[in-house]
Tab-separated table of C-alpha atoms in Angstrom:
chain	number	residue	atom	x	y	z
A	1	UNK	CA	56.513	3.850	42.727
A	2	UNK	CA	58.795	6.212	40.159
A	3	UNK	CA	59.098	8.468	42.745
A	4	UNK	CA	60.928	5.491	45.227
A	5	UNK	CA	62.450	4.332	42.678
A	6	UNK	CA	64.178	7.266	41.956
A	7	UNK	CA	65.055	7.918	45.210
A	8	UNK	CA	66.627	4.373	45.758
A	9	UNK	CA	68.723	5.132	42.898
A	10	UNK	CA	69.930	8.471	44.121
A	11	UNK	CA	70.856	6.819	46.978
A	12	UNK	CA	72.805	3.817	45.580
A	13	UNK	CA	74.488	6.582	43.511
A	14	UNK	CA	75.606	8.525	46.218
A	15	UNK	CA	76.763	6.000	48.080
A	16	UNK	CA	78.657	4.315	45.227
A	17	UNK	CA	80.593	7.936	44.404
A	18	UNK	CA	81.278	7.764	48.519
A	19	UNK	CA	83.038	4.613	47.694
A	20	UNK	CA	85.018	5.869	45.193
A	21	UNK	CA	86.163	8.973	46.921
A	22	UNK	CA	87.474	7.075	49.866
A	23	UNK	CA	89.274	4.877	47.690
A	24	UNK	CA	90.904	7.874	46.310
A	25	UNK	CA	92.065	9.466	49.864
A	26	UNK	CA	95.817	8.954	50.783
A	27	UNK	CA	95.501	5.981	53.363
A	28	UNK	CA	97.309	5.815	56.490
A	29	UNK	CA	99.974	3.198	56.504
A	30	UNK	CA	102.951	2.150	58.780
A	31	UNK	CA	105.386	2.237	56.242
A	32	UNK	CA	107.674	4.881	56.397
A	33	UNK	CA	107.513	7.910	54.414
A	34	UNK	CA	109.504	8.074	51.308
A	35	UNK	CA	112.703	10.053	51.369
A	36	UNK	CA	112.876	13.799	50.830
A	37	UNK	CA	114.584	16.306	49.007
A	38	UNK	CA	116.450	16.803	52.371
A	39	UNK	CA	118.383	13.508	51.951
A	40	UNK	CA	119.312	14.080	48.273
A	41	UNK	CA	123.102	15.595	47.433
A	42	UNK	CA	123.939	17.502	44.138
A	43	UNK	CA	127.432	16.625	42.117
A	44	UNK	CA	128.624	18.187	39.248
A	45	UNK	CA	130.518	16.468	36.362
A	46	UNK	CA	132.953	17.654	33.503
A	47	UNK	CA	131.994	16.039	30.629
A	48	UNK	CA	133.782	14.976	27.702
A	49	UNK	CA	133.230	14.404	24.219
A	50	UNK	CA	130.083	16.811	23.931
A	51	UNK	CA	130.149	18.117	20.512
A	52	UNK	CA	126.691	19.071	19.506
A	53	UNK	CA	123.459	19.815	20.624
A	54	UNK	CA	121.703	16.305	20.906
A	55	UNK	CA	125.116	15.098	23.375
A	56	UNK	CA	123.491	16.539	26.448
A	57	UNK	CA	120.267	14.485	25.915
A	58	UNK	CA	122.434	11.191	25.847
A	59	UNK	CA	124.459	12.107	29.162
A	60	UNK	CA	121.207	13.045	30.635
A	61	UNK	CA	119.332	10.045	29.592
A	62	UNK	CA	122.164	7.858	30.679
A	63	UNK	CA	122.930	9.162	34.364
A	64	UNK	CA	118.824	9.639	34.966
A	65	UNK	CA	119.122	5.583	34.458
A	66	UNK	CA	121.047	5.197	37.211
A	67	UNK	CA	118.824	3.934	40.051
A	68	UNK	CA	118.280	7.018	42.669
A	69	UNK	CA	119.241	10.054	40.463
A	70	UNK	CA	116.510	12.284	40.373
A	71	UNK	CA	117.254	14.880	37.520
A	72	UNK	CA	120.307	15.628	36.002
A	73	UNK	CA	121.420	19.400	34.778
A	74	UNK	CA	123.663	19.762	31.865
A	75	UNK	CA	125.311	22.828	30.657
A	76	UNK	CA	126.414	22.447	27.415
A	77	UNK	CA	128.287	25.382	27.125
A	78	UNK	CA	130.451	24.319	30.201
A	79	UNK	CA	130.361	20.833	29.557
A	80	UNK	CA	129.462	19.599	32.982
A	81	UNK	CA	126.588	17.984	34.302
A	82	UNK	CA	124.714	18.619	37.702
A	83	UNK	CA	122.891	15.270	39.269
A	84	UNK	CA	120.579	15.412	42.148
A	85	UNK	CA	120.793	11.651	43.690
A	86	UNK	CA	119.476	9.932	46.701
A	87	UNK	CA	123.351	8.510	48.322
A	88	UNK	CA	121.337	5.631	50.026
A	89	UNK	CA	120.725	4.232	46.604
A	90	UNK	CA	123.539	5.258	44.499
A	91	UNK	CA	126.893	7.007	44.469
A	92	UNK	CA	128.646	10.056	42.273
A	93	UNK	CA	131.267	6.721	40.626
A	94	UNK	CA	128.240	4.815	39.602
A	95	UNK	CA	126.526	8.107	37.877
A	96	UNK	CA	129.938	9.251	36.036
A	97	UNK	CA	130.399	5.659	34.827
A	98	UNK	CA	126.769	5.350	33.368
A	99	UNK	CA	127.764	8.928	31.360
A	100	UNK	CA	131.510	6.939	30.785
A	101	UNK	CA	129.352	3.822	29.201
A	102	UNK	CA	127.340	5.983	26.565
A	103	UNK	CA	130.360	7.418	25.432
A	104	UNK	CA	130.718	10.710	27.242
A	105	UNK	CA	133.793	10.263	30.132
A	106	UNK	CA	132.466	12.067	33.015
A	107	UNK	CA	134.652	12.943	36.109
A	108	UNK	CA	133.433	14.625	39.170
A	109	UNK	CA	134.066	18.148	39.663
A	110	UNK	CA	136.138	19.711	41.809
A	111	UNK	CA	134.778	20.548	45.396
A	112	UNK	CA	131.183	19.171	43.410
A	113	UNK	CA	129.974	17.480	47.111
């Protein structure tokens, strides 16, 4: 009686972790695939008003809000800022005037598309 016992256990365990493996696996779905780095573009900003070392984490911080940018690069030194964006869901105005807004005027760079 242990012995079936024991065995009907190991079974509803196994099964149980089968379960939760499958629910685990990517599933197949007819939605379409989310967007790649392919369809992102880079711009790069002069930035004003950057006077110390915490500056670049507020122009960071404010153009990574912007719905679609995916990482933003700043060179302090320079001053500019380098965004990497998705153009379906944003543009290069609406990321320099998020930077504008927290009090660093950004303008894009020169040949930066």
């Amino acid at each position: 009686m242990k012995k079936t016992m024991i065995a009907a256990i190991a079974v509803l365990g196994l099964a149980g972790a089968g379960i939760g493996a499958a629910t685990l696996l990517p599933q197949n779905s007819n939605e379409p695939a989310q967007q790649g780095p392919a369809q992102l573009q880079m711009a790069s900003f002069e930035i004003e008003n950057m006077t110390c070392a915490t500056c670049p984490i507020t122009v960071r911080s404010a153009m990574e809000g912007v719905a679609g940018v995916h990482d933003v690069t700043i060179d302090y030194e320079a001053k500019t800022a380098a965004a990497r964006f998705d153009p379906a869901q944003t543009s290069t105005s609406a990321i320099g005037a998020a930077s504008t807004e927290a009090g660093y005027p950004a303008t894009l760079a020169e040949g930066a598309l």
